[in-house]
PDB file of C-alpha atoms in Angstrom:
ATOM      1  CA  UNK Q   5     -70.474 -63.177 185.816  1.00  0.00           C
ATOM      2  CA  UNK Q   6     -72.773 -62.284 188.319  1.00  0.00           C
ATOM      3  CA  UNK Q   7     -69.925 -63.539 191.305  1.00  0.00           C
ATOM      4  CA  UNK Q   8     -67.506 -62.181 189.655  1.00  0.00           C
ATOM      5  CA  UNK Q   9     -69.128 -58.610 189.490  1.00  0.00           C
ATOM      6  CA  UNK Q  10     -69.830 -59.228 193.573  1.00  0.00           C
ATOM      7  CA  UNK Q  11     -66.097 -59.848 193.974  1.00  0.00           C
ATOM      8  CA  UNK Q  12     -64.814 -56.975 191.955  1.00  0.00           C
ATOM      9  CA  UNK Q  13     -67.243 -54.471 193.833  1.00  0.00           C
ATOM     10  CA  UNK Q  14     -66.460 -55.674 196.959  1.00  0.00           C
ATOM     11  CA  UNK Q  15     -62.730 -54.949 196.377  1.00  0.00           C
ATOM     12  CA  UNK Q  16     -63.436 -51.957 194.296  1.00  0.00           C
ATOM     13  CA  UNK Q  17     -65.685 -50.344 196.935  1.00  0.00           C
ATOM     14  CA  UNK Q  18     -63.246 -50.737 199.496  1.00  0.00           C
ATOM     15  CA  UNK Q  19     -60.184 -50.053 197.749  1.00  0.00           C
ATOM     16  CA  UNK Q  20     -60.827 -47.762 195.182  1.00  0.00           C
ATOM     17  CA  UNK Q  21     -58.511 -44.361 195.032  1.00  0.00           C
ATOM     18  CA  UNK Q  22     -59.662 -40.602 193.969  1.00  0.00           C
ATOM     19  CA  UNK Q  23     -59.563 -41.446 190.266  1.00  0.00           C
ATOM     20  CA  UNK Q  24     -61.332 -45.152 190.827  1.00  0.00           C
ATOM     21  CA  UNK Q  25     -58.306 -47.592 190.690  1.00  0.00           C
ATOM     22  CA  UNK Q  26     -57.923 -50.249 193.463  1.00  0.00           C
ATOM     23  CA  UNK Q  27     -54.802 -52.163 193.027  1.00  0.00           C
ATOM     24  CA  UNK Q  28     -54.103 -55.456 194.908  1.00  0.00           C
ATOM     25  CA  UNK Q  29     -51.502 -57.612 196.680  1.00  0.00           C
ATOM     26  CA  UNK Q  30     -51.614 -59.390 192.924  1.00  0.00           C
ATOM     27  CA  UNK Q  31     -48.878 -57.953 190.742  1.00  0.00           C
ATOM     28  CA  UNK Q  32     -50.256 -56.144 187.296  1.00  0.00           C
ATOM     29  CA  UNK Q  33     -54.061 -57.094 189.109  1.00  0.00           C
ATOM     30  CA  UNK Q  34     -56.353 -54.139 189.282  1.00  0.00           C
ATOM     31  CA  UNK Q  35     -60.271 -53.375 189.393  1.00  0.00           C
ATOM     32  CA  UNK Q  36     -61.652 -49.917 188.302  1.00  0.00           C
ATOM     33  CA  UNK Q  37     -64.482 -48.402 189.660  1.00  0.00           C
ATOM     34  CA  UNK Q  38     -66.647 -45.228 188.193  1.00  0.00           C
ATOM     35  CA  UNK Q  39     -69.750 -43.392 188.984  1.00  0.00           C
ATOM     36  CA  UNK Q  40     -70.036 -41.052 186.273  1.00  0.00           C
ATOM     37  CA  UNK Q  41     -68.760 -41.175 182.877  1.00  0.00           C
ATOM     38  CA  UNK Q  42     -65.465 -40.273 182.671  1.00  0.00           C
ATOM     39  CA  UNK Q  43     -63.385 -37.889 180.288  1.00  0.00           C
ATOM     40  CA  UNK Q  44     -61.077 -38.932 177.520  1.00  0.00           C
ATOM     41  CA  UNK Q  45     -57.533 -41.149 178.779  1.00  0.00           C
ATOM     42  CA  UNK Q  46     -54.819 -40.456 177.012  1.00  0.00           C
ATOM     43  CA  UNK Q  47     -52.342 -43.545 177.550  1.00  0.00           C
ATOM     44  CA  UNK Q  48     -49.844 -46.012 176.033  1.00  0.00           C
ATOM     45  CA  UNK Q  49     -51.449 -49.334 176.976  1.00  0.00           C
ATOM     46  CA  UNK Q  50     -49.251 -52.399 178.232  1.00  0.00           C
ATOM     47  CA  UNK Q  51     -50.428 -55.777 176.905  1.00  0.00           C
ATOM     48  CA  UNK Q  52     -53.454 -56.603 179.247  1.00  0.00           C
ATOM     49  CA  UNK Q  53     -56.943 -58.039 179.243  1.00  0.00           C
ATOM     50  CA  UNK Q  54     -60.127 -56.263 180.994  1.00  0.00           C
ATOM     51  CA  UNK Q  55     -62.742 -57.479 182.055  1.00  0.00           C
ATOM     52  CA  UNK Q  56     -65.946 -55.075 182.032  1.00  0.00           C
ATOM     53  CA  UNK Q  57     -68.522 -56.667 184.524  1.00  0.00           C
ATOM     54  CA  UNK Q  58     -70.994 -53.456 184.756  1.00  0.00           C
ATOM     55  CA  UNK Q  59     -71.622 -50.470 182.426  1.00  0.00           C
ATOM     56  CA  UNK Q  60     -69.610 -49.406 179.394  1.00  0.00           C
ATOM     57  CA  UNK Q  61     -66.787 -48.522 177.791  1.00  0.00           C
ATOM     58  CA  UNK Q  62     -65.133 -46.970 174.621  1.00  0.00           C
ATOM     59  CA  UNK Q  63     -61.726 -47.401 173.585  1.00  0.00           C
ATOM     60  CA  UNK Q  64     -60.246 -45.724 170.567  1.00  0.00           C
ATOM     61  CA  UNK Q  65     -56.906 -46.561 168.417  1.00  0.00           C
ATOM     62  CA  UNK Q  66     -56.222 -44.817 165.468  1.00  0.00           C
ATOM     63  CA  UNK Q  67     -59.420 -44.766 163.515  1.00  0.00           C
ATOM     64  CA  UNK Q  68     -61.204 -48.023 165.416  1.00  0.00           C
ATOM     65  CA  UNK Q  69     -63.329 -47.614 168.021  1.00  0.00           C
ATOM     66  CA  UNK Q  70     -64.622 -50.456 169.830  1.00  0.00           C
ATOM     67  CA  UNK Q  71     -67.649 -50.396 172.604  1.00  0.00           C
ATOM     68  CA  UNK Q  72     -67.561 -53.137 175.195  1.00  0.00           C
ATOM     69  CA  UNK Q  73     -69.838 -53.678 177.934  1.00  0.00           C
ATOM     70  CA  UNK Q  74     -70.521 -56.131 180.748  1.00  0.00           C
ATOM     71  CA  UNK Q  75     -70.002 -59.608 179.628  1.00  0.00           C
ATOM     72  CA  UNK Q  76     -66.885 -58.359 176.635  1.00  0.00           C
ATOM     73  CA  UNK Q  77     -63.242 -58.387 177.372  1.00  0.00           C
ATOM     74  CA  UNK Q  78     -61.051 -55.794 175.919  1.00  0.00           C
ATOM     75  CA  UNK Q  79     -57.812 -57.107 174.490  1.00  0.00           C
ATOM     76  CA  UNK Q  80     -54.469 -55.334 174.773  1.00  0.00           C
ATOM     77  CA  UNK Q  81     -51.086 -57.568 172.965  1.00  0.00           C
ATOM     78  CA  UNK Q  82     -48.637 -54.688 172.444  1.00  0.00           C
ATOM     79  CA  UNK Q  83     -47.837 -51.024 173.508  1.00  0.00           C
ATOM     80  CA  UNK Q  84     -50.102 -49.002 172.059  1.00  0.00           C
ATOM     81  CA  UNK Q  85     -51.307 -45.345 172.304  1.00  0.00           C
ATOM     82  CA  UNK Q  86     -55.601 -45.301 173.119  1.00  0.00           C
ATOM     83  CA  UNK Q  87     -57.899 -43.255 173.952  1.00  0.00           C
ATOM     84  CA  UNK Q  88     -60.316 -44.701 176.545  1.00  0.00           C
ATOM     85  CA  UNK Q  89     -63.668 -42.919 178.143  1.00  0.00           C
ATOM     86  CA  UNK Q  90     -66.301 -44.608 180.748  1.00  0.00           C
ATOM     87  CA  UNK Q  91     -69.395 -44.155 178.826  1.00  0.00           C
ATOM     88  CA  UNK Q  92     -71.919 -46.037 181.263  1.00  0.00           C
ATOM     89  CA  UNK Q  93     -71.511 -45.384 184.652  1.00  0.00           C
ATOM     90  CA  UNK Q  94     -73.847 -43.931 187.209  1.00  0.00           C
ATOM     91  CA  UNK Q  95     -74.105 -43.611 191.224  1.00  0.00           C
ATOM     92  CA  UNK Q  96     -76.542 -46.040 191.663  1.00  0.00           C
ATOM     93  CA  UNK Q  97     -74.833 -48.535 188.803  1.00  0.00           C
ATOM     94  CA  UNK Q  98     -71.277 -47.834 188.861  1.00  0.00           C
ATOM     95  CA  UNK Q  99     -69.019 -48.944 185.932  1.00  0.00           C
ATOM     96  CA  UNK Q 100     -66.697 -52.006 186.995  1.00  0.00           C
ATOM     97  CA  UNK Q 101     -63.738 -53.818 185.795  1.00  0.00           C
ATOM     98  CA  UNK Q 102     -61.070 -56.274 186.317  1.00  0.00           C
ATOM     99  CA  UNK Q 103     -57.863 -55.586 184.855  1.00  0.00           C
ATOM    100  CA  UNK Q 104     -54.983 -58.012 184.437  1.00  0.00           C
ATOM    101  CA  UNK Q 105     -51.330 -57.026 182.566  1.00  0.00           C
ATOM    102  CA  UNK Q 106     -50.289 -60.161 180.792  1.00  0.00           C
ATOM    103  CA  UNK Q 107     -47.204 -61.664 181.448  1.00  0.00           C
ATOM    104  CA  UNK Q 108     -44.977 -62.609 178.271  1.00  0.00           C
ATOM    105  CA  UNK Q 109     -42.496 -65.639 180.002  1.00  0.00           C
ATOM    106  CA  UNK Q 110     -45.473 -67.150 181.238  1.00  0.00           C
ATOM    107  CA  UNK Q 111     -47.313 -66.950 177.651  1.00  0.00           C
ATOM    108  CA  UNK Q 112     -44.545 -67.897 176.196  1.00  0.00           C
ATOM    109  CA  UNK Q 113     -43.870 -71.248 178.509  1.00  0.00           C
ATOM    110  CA  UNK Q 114     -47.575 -71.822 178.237  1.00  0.00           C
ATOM    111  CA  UNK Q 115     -47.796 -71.587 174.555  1.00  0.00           C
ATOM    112  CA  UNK Q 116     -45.133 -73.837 174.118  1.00  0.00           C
ATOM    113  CA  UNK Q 117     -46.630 -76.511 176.393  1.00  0.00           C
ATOM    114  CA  UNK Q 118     -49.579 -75.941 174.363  1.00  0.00           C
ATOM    115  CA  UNK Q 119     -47.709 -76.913 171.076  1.00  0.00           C
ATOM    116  CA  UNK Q 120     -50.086 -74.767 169.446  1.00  0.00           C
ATOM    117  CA  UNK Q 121     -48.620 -72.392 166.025  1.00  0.00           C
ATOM    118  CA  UNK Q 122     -49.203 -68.781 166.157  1.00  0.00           C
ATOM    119  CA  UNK Q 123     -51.830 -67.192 163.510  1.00  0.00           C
ATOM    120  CA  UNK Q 124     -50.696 -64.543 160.888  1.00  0.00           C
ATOM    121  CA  UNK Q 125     -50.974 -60.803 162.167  1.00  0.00           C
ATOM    122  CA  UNK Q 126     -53.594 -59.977 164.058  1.00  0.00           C
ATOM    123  CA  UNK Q 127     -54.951 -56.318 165.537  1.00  0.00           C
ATOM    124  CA  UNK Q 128     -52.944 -55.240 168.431  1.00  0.00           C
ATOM    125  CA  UNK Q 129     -56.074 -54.512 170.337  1.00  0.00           C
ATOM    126  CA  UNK Q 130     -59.203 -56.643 170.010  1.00  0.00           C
ATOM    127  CA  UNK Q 131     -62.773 -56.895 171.719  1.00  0.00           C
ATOM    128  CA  UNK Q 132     -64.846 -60.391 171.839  1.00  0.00           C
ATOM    129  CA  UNK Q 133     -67.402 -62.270 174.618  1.00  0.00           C
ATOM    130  CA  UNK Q 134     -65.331 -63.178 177.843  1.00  0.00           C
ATOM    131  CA  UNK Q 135     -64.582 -66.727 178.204  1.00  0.00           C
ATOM    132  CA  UNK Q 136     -66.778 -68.651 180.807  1.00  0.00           C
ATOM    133  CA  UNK Q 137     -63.220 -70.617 182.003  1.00  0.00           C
ATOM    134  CA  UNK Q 138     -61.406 -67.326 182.412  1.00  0.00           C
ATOM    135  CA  UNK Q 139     -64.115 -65.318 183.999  1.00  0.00           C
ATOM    136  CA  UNK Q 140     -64.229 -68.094 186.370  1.00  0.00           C
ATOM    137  CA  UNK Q 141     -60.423 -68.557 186.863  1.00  0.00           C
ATOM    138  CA  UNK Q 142     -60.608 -65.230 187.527  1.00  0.00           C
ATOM    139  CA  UNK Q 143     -62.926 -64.992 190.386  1.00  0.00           C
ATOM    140  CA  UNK Q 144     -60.823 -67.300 192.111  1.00  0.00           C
ATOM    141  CA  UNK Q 145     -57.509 -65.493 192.033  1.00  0.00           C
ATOM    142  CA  UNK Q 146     -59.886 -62.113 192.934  1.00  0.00           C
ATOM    143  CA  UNK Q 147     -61.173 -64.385 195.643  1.00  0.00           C
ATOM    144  CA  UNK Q 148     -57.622 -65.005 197.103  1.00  0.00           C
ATOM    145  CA  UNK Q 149     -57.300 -61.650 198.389  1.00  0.00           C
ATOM    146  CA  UNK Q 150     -59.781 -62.027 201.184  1.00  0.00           C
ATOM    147  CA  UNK Q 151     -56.757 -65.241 202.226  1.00  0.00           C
ATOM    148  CA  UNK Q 152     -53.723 -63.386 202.119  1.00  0.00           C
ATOM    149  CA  UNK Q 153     -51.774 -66.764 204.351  1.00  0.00           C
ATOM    150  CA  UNK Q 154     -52.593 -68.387 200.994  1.00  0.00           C
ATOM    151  CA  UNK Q 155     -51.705 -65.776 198.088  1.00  0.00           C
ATOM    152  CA  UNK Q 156     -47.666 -66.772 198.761  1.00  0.00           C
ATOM    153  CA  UNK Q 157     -48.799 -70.706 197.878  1.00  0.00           C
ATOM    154  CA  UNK Q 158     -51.553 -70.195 195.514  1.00  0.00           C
ATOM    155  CA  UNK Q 159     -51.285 -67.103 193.391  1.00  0.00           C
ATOM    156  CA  UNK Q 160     -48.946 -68.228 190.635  1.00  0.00           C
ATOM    157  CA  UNK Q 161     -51.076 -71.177 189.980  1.00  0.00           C
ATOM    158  CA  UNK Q 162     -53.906 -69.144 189.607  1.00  0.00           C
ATOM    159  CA  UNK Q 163     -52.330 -66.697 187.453  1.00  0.00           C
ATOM    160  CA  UNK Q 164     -51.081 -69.478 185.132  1.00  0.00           C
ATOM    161  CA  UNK Q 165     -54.695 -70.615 184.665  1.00  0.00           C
ATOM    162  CA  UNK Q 166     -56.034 -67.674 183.623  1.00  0.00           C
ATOM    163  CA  UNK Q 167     -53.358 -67.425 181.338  1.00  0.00           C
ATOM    164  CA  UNK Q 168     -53.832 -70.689 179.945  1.00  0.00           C
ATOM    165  CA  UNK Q 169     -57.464 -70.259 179.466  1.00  0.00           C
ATOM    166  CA  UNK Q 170     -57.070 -66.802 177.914  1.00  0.00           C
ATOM    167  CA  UNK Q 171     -54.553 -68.793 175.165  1.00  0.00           C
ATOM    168  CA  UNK Q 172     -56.603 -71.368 174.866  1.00  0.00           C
ATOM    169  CA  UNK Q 173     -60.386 -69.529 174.094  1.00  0.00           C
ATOM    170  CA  UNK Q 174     -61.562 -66.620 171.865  1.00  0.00           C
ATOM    171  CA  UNK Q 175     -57.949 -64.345 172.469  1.00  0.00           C
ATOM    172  CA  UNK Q 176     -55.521 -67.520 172.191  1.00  0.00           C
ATOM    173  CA  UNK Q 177     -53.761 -65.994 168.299  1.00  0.00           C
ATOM    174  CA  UNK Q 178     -53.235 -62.811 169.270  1.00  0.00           C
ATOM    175  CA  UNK Q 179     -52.158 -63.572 172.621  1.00  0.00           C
ATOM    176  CA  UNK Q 180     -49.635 -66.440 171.708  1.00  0.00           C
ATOM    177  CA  UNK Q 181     -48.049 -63.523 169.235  1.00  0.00           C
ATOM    178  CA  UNK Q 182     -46.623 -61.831 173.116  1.00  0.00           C
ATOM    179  CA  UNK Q 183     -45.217 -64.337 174.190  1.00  0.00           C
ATOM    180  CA  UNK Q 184     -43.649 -66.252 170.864  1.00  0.00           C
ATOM    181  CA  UNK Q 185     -39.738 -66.551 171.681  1.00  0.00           C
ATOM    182  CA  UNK Q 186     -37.650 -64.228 169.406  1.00  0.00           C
ATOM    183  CA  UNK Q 187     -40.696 -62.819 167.252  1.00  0.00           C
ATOM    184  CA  UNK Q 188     -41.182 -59.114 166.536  1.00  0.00           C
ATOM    185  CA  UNK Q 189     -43.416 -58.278 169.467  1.00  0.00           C
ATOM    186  CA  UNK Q 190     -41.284 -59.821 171.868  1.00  0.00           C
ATOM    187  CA  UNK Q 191     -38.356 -58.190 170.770  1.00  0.00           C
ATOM    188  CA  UNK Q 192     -40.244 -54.326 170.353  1.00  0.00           C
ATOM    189  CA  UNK Q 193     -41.687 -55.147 174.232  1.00  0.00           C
ATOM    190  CA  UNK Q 194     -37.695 -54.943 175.333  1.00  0.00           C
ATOM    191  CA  UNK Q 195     -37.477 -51.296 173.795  1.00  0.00           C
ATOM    192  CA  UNK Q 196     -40.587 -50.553 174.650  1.00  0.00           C
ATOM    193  CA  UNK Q 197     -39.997 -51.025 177.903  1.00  0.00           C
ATOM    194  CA  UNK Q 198     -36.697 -49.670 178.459  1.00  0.00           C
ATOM    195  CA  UNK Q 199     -38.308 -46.118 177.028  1.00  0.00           C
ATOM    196  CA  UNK Q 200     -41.718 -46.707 179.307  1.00  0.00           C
ATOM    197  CA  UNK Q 201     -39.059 -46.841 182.194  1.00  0.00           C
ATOM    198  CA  UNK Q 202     -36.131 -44.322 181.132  1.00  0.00           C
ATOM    199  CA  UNK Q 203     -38.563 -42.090 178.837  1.00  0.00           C
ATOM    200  CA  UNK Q 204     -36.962 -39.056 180.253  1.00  0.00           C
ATOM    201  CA  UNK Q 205     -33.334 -39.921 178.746  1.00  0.00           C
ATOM    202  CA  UNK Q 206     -32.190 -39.244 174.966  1.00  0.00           C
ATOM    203  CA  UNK Q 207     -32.279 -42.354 172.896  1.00  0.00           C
ATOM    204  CA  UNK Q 208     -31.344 -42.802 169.884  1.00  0.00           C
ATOM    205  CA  UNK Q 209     -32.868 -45.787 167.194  1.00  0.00           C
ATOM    206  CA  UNK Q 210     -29.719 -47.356 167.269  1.00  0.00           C
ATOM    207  CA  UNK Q 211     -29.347 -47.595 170.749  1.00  0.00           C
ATOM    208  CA  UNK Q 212     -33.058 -49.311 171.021  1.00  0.00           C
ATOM    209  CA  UNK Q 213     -32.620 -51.630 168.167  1.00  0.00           C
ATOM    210  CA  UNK Q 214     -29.572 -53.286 169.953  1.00  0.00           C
ATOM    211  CA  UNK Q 215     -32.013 -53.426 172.700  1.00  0.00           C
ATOM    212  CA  UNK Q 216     -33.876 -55.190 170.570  1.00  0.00           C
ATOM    213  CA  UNK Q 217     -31.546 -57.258 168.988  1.00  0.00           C
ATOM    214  CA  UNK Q 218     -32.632 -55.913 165.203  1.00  0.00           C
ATOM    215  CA  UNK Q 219     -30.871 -53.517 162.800  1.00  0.00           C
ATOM    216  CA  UNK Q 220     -31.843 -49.849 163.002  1.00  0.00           C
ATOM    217  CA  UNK Q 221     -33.939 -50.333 159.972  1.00  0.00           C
ATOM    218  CA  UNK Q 222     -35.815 -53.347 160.571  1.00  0.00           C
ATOM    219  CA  UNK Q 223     -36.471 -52.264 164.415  1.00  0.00           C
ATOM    220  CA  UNK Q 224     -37.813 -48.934 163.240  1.00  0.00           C
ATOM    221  CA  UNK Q 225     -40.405 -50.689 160.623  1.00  0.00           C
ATOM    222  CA  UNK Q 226     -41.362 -53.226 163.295  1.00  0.00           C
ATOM    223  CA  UNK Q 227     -41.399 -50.535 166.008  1.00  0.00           C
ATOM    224  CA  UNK Q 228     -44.381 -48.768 164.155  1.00  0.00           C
ATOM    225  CA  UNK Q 229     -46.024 -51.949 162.635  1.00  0.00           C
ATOM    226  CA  UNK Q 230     -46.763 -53.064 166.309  1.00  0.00           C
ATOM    227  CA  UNK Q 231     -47.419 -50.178 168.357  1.00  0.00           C
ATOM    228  CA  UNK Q 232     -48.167 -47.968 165.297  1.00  0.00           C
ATOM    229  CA  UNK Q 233     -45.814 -44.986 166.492  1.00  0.00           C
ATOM    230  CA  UNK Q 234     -42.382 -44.425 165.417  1.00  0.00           C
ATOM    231  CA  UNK Q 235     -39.789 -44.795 168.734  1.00  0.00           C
ATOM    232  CA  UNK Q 236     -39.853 -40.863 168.725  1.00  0.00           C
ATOM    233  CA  UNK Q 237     -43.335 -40.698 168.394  1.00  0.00           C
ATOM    234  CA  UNK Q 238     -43.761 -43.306 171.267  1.00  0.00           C
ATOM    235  CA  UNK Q 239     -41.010 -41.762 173.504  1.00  0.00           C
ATOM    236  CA  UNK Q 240     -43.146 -38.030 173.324  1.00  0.00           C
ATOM    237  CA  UNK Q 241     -46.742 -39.438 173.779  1.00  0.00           C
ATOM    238  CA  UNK Q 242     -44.881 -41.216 176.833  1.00  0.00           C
ATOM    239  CA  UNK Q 243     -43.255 -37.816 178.245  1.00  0.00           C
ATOM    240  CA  UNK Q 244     -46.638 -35.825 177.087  1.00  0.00           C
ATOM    241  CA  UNK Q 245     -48.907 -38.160 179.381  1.00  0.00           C
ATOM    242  CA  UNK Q 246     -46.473 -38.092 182.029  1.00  0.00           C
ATOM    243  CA  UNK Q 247     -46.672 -34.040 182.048  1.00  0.00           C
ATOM    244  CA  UNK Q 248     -49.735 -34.159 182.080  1.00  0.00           C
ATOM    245  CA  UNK Q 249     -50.239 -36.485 185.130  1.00  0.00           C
ATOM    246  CA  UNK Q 250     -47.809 -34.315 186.806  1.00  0.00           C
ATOM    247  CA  UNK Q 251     -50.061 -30.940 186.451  1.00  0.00           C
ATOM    248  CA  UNK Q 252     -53.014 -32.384 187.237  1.00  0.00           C
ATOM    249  CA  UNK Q 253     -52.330 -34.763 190.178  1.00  0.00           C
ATOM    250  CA  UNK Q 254     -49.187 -32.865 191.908  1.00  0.00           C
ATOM    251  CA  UNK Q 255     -49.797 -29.671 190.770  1.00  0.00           C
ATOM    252  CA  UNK Q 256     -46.501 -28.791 188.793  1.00  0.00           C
ATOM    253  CA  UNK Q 257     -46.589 -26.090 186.373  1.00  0.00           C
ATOM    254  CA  UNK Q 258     -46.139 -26.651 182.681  1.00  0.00           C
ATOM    255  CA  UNK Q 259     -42.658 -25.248 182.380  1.00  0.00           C
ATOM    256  CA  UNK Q 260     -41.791 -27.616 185.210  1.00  0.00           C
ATOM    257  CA  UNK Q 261     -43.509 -30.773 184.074  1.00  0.00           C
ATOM    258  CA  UNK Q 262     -41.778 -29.883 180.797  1.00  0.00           C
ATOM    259  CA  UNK Q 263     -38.509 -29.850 182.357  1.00  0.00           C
ATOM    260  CA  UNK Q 264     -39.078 -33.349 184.610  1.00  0.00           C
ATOM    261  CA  UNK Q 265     -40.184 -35.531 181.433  1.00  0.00           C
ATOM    262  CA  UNK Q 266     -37.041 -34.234 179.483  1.00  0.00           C
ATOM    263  CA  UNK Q 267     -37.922 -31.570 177.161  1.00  0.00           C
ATOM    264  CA  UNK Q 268     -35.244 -28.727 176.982  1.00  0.00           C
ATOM    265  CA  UNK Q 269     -37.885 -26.207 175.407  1.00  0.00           C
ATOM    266  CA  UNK Q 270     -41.447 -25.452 176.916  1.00  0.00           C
ATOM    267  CA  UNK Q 271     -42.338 -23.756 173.645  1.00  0.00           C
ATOM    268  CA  UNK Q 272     -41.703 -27.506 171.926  1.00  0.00           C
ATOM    269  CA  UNK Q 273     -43.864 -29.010 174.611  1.00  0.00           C
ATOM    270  CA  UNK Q 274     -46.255 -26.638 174.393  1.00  0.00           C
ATOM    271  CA  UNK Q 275     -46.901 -27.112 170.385  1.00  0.00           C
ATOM    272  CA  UNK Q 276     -46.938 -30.958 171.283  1.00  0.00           C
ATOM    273  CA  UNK Q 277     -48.676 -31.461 174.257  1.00  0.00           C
ATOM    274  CA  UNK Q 278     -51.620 -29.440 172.146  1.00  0.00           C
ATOM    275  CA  UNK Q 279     -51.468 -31.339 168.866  1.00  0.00           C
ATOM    276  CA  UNK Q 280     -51.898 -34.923 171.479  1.00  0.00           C
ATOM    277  CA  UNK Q 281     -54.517 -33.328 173.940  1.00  0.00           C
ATOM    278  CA  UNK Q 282     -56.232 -30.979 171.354  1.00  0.00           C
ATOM    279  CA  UNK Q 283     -55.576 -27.779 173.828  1.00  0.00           C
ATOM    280  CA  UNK Q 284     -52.186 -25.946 175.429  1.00  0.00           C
ATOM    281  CA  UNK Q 285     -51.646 -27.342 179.097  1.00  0.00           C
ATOM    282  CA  UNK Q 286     -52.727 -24.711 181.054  1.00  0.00           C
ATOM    283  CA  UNK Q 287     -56.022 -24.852 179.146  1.00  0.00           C
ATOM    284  CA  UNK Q 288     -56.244 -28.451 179.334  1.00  0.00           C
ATOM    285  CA  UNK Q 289     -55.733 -28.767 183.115  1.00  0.00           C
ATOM    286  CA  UNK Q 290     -58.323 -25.908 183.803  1.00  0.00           C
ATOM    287  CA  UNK Q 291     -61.049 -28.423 181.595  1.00  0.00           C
ATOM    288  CA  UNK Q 292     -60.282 -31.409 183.513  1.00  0.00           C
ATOM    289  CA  UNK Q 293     -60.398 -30.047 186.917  1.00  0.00           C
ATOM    290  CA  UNK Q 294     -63.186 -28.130 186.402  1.00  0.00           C
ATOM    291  CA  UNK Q 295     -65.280 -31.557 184.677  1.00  0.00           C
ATOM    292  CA  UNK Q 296     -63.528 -33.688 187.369  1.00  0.00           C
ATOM    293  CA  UNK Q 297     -65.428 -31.055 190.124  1.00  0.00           C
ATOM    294  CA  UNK Q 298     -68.740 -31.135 188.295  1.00  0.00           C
ATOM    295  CA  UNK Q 299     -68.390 -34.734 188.406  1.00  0.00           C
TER     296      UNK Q 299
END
């Protein structure tokens, strides 16, 4: 772990943007970087795996709460809405990560390869020891950056591995579930990503469960049993975040970020956005700028 935290701070150090994020030439690759604890994140995760190699964090779902530190991975196998905060983080011992989204087909290929059954229902988001094999498979594909004449020739392979290992230690049943041909999750990640990208647009159940290939009825049971949201409820906390991403990082106002995510009222958005982010918008934004500053 040690190498691995040495690799993800070099990268994170030097790549790192205003709010700690440092993507990379990797698609759905990340590390995160913090030197303070950070406020609450409002956000409908995508299926991914993290890697915390220094300091700690919370993440919240519903009523669970789970603390993971250096050494833990934090599990991600559908869309779900959480509530993350950096609770360990300081100048002098930043908080560090490495982030990877988690790629269905190649589950799916791998899995059947594997020959392996999937287990009965298990939680959507899960926290456990990282795997030696993945934390090392990792390091090589973070590794790969500093040779970008080899990413073109080596990066799938790599990616597959880490895969692989990830299905084949501690997170192998829940993450054979993503990638099971035909199975609910597979079918509720088509809708859920035709709303994460058209969330501005009126759709209708109907229109998602052909998406999904399911009756109105049975999509709309599934649709909450895996990301625990109805689609409406999903669709708003999607538009809500967005809004609020808009105020606080371009500087629209409410009635205008109201307007961009598709709401036809501002009074409606108002009552909402407060009921998700406990506060109207304007008051909201004023709180995080001013903690962002004192940060």
């Amino acid at each position: 772990m040690n190498d691995l935290l040495d690799a993800v701070r070099r990268h994170a150090d030097a790549q790192a943007d205003a709010h700690g994020i440092a993507r990379t030439a990797i698609p759905g690759l990340t590390t995160v970087r913090a030197t303070a604890p950070s406020g609450l994140v409002y956000a409908i995760s995508r299926p991914l795996v993290a890697l915390v190699v220094q300091g700690r964090k919370q993440v919240t779902l519903g009523a669970q709460v789970l603390d993971f530190s250096a050494g833990e991975s934090l599990l991600i196998t559908a869309d779900v809405p959480t509530v993350s905060q950096i609770t360990r983080a300081t100048l002098a011992v930043p908080y560090y990560s490495l982030v990877l989204e988690l790629d269905a087909a190649l589950i799916a290929e791998l899995a059947g390869q594997m020959q392996a059954a999937t287990a009965g229902k298990v939680a959507p988001v899960r926290m456990l020891p990282t795997d030696a094999e993945v934390a090392s498979a990792a390091l090589r594909l973070l590794r790969l950056l500093a040779r970008p004449e080899a990413l073109p020739v080596l990066q799938a392979t790599l990616l597959r591995e880490v895969h692989y290992w990830l299905l084949a230690g501690r997170h192998g049943a829940a993450i054979r579930q993503l990638g099971w041909p035909g199975g609910h999750a597979e079918r509720i990640g088509r809708a859920a990503a035709l709303l994460r990208a058209e969330f501005s647009k009126p759709w209708g159940v109907k229109q998602l469960a052909d998406v999904a290939g399911m009756s109105a009825s049975a999509f709309h049971r599934h649709f909450r049993a895996t990301t625990s949201l109805s689609p409406l409820q999903f669709q708003k906390q999607l538009r809500l975040i967005e809004a609020r991403r808009l105020m606080l990082a371009e500087g629209l106002s409410a009635s205008s970020a109201a307007f961009t995510v598709g709401y036809e009222s501002v009074p409606q958005f108002t009552r909402e956005y407060g009921r998700l982010f406990g506060q109207p918008p304007v008051r909201d934004v004023a709180a995080a700028r001013l903690s962002a500053h004192a940060a």
